[in-house]
Tab-separated table of C-alpha atoms and ligand atoms in Angstrom:
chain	number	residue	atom	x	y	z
A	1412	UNK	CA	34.367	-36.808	56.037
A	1413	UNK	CA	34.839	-39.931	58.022
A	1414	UNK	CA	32.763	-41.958	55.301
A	1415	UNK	CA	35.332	-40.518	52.817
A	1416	UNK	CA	38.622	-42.152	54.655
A	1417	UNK	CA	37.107	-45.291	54.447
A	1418	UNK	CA	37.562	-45.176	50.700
A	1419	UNK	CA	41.084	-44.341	50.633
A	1420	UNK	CA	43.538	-47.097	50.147
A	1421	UNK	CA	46.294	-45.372	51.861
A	1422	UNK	CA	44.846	-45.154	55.377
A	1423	UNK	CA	44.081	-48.143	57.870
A	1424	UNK	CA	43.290	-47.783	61.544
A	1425	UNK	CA	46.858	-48.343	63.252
A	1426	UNK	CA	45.187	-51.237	64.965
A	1427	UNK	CA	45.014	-52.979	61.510
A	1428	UNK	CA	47.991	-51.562	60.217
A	1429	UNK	CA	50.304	-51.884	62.513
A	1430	UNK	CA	51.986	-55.078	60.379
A	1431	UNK	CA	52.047	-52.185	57.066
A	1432	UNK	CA	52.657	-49.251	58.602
A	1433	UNK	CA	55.737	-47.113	57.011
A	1434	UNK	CA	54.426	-43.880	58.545
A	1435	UNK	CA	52.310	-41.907	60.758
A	1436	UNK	CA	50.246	-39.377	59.704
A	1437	UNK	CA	51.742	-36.139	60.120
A	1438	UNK	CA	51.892	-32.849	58.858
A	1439	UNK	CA	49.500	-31.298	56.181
A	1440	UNK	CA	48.243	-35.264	55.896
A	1441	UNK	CA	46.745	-34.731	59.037
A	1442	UNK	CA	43.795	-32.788	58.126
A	1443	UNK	CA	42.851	-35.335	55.496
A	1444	UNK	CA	42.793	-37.981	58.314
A	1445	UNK	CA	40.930	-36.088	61.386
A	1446	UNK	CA	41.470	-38.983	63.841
A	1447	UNK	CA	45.533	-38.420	62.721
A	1448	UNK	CA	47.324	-40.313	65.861
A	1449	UNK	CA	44.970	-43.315	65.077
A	1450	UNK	CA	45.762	-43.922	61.600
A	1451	UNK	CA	48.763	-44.987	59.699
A	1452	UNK	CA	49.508	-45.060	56.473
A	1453	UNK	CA	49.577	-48.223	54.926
A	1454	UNK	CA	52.277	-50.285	52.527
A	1455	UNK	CA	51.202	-50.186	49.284
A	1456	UNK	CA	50.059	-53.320	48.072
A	1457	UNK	CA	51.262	-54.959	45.075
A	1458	UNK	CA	48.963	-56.011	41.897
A	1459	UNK	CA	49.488	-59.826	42.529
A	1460	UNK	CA	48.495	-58.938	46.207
A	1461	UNK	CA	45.399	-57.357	44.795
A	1462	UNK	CA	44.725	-60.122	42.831
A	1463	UNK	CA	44.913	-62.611	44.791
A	1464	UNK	CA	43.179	-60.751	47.494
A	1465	UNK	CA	39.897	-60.331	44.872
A	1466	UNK	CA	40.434	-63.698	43.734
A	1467	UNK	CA	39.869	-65.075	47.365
A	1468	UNK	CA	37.132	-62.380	47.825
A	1469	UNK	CA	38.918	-60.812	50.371
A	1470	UNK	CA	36.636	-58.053	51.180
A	1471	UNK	CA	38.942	-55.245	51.888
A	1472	UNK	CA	41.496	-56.168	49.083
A	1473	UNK	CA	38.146	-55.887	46.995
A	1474	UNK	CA	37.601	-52.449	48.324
A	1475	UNK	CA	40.971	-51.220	47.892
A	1476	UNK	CA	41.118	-52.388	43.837
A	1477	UNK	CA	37.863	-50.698	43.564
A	1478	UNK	CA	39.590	-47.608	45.233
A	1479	UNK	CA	42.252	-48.316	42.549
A	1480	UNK	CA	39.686	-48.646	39.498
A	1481	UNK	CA	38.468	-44.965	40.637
A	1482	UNK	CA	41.418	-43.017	41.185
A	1483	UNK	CA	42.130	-40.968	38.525
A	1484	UNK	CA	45.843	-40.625	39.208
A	1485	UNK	CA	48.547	-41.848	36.278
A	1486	UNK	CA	50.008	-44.523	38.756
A	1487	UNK	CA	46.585	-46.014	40.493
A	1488	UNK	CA	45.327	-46.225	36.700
A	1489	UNK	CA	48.557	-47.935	35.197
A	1490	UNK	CA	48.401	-50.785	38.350
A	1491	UNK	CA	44.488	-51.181	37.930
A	1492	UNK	CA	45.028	-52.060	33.913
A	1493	UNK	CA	47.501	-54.576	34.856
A	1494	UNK	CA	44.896	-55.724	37.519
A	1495	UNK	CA	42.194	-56.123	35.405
A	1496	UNK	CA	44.100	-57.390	32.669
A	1497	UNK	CA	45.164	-60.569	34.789
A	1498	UNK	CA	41.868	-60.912	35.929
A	1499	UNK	CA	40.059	-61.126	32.594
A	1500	UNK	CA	39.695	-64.715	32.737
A	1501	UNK	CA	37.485	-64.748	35.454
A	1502	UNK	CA	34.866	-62.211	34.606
A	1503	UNK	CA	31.967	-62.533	33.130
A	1504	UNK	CA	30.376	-65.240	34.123
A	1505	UNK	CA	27.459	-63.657	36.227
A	1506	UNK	CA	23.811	-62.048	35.558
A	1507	UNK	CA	24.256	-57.986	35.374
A	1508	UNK	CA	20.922	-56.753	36.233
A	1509	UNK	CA	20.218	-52.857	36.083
A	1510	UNK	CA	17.497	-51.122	37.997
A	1511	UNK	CA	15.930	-47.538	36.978
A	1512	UNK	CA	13.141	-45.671	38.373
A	1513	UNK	CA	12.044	-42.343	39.563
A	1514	UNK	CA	13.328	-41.312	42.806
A	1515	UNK	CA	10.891	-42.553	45.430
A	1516	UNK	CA	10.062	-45.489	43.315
A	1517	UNK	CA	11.498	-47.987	45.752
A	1518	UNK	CA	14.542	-48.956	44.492
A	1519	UNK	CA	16.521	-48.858	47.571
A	1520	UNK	CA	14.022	-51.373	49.264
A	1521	UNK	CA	13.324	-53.689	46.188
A	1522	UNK	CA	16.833	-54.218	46.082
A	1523	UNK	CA	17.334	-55.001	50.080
A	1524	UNK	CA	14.607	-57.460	49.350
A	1525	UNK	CA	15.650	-58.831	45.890
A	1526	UNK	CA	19.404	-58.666	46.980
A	1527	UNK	CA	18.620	-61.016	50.464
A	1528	UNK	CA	16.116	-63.407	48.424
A	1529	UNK	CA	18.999	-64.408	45.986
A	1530	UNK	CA	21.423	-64.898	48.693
A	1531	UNK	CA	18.970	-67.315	50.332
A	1532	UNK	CA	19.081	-69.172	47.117
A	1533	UNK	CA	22.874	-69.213	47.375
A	1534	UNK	CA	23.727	-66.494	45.240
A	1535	UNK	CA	26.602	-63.747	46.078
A	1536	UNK	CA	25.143	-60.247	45.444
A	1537	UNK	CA	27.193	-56.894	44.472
A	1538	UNK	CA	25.087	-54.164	44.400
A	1539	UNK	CA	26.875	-50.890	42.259
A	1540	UNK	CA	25.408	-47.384	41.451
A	1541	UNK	CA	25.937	-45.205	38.290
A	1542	UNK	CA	25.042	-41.892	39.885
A	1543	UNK	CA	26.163	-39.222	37.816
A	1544	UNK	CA	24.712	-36.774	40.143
A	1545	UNK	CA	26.834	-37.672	43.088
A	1546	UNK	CA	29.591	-35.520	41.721
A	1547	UNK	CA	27.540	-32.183	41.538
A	1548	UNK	CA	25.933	-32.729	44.480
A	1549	UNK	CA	28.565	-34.912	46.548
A	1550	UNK	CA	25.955	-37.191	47.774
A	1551	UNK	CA	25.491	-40.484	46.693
A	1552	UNK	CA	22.230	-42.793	45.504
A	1553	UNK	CA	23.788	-45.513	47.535
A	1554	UNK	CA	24.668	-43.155	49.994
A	1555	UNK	CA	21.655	-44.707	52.609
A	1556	UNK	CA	22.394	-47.660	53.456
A	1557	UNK	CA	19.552	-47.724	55.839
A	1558	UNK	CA	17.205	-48.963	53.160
A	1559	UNK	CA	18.923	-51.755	52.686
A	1560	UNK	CA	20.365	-52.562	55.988
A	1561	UNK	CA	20.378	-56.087	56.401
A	1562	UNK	CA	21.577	-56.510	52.765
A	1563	UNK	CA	24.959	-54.491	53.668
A	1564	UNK	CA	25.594	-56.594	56.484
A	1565	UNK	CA	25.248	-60.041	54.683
A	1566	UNK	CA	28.803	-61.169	53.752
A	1567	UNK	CA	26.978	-63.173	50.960
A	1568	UNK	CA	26.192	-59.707	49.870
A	1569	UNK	CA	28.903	-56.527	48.845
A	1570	UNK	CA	27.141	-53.257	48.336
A	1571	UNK	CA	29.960	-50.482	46.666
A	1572	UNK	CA	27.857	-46.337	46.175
A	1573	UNK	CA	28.585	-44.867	43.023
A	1574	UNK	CA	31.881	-43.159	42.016
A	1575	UNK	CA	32.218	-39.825	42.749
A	1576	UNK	CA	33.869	-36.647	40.719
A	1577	UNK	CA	33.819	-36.714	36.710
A	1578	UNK	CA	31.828	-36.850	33.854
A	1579	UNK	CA	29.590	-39.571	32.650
A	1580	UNK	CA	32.077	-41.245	30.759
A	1581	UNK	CA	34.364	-41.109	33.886
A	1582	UNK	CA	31.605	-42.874	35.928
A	1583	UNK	CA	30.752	-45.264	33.134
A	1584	UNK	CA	34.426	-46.948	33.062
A	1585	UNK	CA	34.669	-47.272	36.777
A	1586	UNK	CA	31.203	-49.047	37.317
A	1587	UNK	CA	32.209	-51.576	34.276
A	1588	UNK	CA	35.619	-51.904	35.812
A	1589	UNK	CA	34.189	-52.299	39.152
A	1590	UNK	CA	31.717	-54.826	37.753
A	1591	UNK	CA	34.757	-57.020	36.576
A	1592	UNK	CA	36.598	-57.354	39.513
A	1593	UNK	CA	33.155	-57.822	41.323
A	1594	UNK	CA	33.314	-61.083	39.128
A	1595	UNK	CA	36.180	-62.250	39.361
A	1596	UNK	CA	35.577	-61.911	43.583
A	1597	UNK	CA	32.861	-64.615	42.314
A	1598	UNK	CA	29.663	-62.435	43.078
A	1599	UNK	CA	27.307	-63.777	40.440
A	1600	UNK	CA	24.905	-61.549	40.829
A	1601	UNK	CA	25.481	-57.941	39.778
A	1602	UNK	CA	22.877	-54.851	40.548
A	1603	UNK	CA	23.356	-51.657	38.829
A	1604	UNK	CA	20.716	-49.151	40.303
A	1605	UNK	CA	20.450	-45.846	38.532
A	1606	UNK	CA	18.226	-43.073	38.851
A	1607	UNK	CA	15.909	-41.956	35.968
A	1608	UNK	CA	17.534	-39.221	34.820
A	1609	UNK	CA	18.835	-38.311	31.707
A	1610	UNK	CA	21.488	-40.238	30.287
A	1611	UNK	CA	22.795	-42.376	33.057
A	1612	UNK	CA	19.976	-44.924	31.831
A	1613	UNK	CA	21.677	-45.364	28.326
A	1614	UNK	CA	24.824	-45.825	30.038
A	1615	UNK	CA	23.354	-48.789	32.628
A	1616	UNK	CA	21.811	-50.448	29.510
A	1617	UNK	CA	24.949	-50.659	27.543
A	1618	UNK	CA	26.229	-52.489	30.822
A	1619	UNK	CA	23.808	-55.238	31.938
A	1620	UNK	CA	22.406	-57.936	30.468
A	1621	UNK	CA	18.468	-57.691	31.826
A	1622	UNK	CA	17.167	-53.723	32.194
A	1623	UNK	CA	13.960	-53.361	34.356
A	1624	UNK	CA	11.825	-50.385	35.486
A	1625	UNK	CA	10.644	-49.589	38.889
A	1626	UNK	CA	7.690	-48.098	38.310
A	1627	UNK	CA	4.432	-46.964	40.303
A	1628	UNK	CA	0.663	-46.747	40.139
A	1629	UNK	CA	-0.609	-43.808	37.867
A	1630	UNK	CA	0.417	-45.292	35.140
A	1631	UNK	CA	-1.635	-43.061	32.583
A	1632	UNK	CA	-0.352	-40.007	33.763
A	1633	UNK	CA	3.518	-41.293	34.459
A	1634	UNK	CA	2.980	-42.456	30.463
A	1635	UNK	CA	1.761	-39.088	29.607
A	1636	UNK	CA	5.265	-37.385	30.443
A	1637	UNK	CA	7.280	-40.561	30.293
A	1638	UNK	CA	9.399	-40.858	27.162
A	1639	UNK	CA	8.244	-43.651	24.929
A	1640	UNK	CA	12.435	-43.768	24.792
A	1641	UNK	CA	13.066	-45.733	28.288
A	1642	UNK	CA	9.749	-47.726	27.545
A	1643	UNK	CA	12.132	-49.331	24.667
A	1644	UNK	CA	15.393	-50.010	26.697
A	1645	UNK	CA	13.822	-52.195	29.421
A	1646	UNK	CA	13.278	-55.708	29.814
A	1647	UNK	CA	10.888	-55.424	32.194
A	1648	UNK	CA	8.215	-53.045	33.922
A	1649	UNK	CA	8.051	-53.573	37.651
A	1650	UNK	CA	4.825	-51.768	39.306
A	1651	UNK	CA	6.421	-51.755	43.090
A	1652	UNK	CA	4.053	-50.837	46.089
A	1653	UNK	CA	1.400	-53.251	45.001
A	1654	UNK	CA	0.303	-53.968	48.548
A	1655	UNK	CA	-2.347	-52.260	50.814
A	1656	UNK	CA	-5.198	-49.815	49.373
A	1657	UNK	CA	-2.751	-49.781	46.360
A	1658	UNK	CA	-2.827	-53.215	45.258
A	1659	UNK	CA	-5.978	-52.694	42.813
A	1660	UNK	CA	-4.189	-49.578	41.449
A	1661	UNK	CA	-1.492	-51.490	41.015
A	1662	UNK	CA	-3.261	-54.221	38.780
A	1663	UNK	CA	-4.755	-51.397	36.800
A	1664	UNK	CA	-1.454	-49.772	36.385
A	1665	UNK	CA	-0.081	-53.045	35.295
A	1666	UNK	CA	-2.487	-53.870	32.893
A	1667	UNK	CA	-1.958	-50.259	31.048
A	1668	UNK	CA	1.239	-50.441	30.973
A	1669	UNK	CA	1.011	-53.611	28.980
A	1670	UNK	CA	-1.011	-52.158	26.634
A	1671	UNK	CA	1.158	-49.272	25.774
A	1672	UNK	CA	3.870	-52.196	25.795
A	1673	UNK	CA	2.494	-53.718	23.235
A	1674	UNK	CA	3.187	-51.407	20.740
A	1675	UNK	CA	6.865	-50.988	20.971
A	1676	UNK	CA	9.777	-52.386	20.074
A	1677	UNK	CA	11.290	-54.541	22.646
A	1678	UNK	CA	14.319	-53.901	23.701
A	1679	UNK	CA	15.945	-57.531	23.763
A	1680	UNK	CA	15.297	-59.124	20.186
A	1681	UNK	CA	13.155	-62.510	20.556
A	1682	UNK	CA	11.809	-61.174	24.138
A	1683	UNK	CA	8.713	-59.763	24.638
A	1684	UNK	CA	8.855	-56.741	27.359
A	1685	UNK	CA	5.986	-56.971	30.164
A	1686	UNK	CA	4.854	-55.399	33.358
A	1687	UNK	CA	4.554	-57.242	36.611
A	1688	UNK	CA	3.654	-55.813	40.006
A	1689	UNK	CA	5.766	-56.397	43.420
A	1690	UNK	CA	5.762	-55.361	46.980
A	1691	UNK	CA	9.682	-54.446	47.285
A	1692	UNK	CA	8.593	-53.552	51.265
A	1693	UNK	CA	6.574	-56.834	52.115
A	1694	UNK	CA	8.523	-58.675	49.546
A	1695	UNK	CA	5.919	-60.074	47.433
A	1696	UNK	CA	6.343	-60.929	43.990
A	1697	UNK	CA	10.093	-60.751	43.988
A	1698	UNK	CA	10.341	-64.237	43.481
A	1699	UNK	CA	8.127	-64.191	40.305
A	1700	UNK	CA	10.356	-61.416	39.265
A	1701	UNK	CA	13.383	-63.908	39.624
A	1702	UNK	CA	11.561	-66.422	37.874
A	1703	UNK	CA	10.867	-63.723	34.887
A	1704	UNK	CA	14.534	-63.403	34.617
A	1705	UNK	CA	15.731	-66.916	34.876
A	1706	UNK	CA	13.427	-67.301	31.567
A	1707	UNK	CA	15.080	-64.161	30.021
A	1708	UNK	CA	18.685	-65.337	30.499
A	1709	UNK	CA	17.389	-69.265	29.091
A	1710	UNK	CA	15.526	-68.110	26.311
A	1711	UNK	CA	18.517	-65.559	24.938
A	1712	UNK	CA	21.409	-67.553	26.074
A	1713	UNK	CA	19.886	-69.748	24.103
A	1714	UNK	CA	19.447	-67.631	20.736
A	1715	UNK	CA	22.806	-66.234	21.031
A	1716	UNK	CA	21.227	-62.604	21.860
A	1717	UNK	CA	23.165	-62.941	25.597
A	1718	UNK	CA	26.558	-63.286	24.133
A	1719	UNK	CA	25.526	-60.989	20.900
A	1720	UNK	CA	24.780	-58.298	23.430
A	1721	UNK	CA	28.139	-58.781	25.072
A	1722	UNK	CA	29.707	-58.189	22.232
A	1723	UNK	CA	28.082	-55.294	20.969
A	1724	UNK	CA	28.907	-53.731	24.754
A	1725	UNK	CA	32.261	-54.540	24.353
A	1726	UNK	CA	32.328	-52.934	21.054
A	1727	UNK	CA	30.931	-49.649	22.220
A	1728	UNK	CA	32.341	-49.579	25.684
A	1729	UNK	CA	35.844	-49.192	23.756
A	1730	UNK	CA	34.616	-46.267	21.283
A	1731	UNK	CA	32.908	-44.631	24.244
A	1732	UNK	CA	36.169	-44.495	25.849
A	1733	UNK	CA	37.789	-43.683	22.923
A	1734	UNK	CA	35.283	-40.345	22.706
A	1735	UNK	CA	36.159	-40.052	26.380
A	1736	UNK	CA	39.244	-39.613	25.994
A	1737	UNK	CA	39.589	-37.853	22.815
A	1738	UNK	CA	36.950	-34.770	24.421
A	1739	UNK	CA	39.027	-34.903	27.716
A	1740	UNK	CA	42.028	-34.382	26.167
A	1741	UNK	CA	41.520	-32.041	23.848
A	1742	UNK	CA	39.955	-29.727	26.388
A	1743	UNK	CA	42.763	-30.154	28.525
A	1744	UNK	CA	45.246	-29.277	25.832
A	1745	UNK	CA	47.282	-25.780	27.156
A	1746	UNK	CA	47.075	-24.276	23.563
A	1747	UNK	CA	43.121	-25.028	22.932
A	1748	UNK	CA	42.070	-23.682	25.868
A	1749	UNK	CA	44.394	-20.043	25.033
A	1750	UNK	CA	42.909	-20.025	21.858
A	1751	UNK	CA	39.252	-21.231	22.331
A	1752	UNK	CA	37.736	-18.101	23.901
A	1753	UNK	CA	39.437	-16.010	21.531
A	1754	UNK	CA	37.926	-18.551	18.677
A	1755	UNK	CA	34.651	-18.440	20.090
A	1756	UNK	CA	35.027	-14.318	20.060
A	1757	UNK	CA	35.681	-14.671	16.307
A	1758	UNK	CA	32.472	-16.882	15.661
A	1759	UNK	CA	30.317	-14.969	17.637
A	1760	UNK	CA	31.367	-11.247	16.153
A	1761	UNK	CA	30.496	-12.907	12.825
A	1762	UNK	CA	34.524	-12.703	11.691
A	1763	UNK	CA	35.153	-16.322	11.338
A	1764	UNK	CA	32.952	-19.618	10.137
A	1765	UNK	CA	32.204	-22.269	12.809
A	1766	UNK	CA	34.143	-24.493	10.655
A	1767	UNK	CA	37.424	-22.669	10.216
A	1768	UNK	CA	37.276	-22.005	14.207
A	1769	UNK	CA	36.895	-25.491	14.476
A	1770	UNK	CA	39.807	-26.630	12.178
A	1771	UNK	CA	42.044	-23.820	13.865
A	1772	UNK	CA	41.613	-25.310	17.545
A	1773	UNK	CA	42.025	-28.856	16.385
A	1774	UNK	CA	45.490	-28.641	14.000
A	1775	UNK	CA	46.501	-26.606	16.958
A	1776	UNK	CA	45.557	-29.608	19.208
A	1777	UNK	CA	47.434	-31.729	16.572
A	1778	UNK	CA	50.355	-29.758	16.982
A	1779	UNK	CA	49.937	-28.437	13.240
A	1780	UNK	CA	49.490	-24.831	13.747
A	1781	UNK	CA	49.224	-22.976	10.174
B	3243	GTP	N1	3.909	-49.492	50.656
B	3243	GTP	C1	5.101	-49.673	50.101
B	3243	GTP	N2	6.060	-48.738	50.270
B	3243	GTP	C2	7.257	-48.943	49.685
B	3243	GTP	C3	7.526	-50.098	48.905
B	3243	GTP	N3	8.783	-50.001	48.441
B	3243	GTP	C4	9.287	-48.842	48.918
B	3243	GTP	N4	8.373	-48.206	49.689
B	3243	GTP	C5	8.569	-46.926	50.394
B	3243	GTP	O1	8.784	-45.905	49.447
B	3243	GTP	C6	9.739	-44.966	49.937
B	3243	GTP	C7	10.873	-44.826	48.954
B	3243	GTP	O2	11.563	-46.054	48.834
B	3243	GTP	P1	13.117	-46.135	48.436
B	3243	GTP	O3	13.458	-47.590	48.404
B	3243	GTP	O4	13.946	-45.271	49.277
B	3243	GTP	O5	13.052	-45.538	46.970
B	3243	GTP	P2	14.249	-45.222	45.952
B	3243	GTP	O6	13.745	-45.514	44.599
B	3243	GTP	O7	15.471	-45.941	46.383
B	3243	GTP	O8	14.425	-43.683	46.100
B	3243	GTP	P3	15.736	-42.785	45.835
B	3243	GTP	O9	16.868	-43.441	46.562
B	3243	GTP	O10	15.363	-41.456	46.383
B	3243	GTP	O11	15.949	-42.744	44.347
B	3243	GTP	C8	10.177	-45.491	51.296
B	3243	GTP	O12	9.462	-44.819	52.293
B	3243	GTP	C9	9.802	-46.950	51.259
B	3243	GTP	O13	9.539	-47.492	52.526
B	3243	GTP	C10	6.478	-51.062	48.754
B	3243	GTP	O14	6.599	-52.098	48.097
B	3243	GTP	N5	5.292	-50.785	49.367
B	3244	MG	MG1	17.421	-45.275	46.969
């Protein structure tokens, strides 16, 4: 519960918000804020506050636009757009890095490591989640932070879990949106973890620029059930837990999956996909993994592959939200959802085609009912 208030823009700790406060929580409010007498509810800021606030990397302001980015209601939404909108000029100009791997895989702790090794080297870090999951089962991937403690308390460093509640394509918009205003806050370093399931991996590739794998020893049997699919959307296969007794299994994992590597297509034209082995936990061989990457961005930054990708992202972000929005509000529509179970009765009693159901529902959705 607690964790929950400190995502919501409207409440501060009265000791904070004494200088905005327009009222105290009362009434039916009070539930939503347990610790009622201590909070306030904050002035609303306005979107040049915002901002400037990201613009200066002001950490809370950050927060708070985030906040904005994710709410799903008509007048957060409207004030993000014009948010983002001003701040277009100053996005873009960082590596977006996503991270994939079965749970257990050591993503959490690769990226504490990884995450505090390019702050070292003067980097700023933001570390976001596409967690799909987190909605059904209202946890979060990024929901232990204990992994990657020292990370979350480096101000070089802003670590943000996934957005919760809504579909895919609900998640997918906030993480890009959050991404941009990560940006324009000057982090120019962006980690997108995901977990290996299903589609959230499509969705983290269509957002980054460099895709990698977390994977572990085993290799024969994790290629066995693995779909050759993921095999061809990463840019990089990282065999993690290469330390200890492991370390030979390790090799020998790495050196299979090159093999099976070698017959696919990789996934970045002009870039050949290979695996590497790293101890996220003692941190070896996350520098070489840096290194790996520097040459990625040179070598397709310098075909035009980095910018054509960019493009092409743009390009489909905008008819994936398009879809999005098209599905949502269709559903949504008071008429379809009368008629569709009495539609779907039709079909299914073998008194109507599939396609004259479908035609029905959607001229009623375009208000052309025959
Ligand atoms: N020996 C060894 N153990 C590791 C290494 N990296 C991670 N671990 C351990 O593996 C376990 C899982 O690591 P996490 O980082 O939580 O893995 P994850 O991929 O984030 O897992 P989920 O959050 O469940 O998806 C932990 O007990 C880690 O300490 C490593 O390089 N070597
Ligand atoms: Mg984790």
């Amino acid at each position: 519960m607690s964790d929950e208030r400190t995502y919501r823009p409207e409440w501060v700790p009265k000791e904070r918000g004494d200088e905005f406060a327009t009222a105290y929580v009362k009434g039916k409010d009070e539930a939503a804020a347990p610790n009622a007498k201590k909070w306030v509810k904050r002035r609303e800021r306005s979107a040049s506050e915002y901002i400037e606030g990201v613009l200066r990397n002001d950490r809370t302001v950050l927060a708070q636009a985030i906040t904005l980015v994710e709410s799903n209601a008509a007048k957060h939404m409207e004030m993000a757009q014009q948010i983002l909108n001003e701040l277009l000029p100053h996005v873009g100009k960082s590596i977006r890095i996503g991270i994939t791997g079965v749970p257990g895989a050591g993503k959490s702790t690769f990226i504490e490591a990884f995450g505090q090794f390019l702050c070292e080297k003067g980097h700023r870090v933001a570390v976001l989640a596409v967690d799909p999951s987190s909605s059904i089962t209202g946890g979060s991937i990024l929901g232990d932070k204990t992994r990657m403690e020292n990370l979350s308390r480096d101000p070089r460093a802003f670590i943000r879990p996934s957005p919760s509640g809504g579909t895919l394509g609900g998640v997918h918009r906030k993480t890009r949106e959050t991404m941009l205003l990560c940006e324009a806050a000057g982090y120019d370093i962006i980690l997108v973890e995901t977990v290996g399931v299903g589609q959230s991996e499509f969705v983290v590739r269509g957002m980054v620029d460099f895709f990698m794998l977390l994977a572990l020893t085993g290799a024969g049997d994790e290629l066995q059930g693995m779909k050759k699919g993921i095999m061809e959307l990463v840019d990089a296969v990282i065999i993690n837990k290469a330390d200890g007794d492991n370390k030979p299994k390790a090799l020998a994992a790495q050196e299979e999956y090159n093999q099976f590597l070698h017959y696919l297509r990789p996934a970045t034209p002009g870039w050949k996909t290979e695996a590497h082995t790293c101890s996220a936990l003692y941190g070896e061989g996350i520098e070489h993994i840096w290194h790996v990457i520097e040459k990625f961005v040179a070598v397709t930054k310098q075909s035009g592959v980095f910018e054509e990708r960019r493009r092409h992202q743009l390009k489909d972000w905008i008819y994936a939200m398009i879809k999005d929005y098209l599905e949502t509000s269709f559903f949504a529509h008071p008429l379809v959802k009368e008629k569709l179970p009495i539609v779907e009765n039709h079909v299914i009693s073998g008194r109507q085609s599939v396609t004259s159901a479908v035609r029905e529902l959607i001229s009623v959705y375009e208000n052309r009912e025959s």
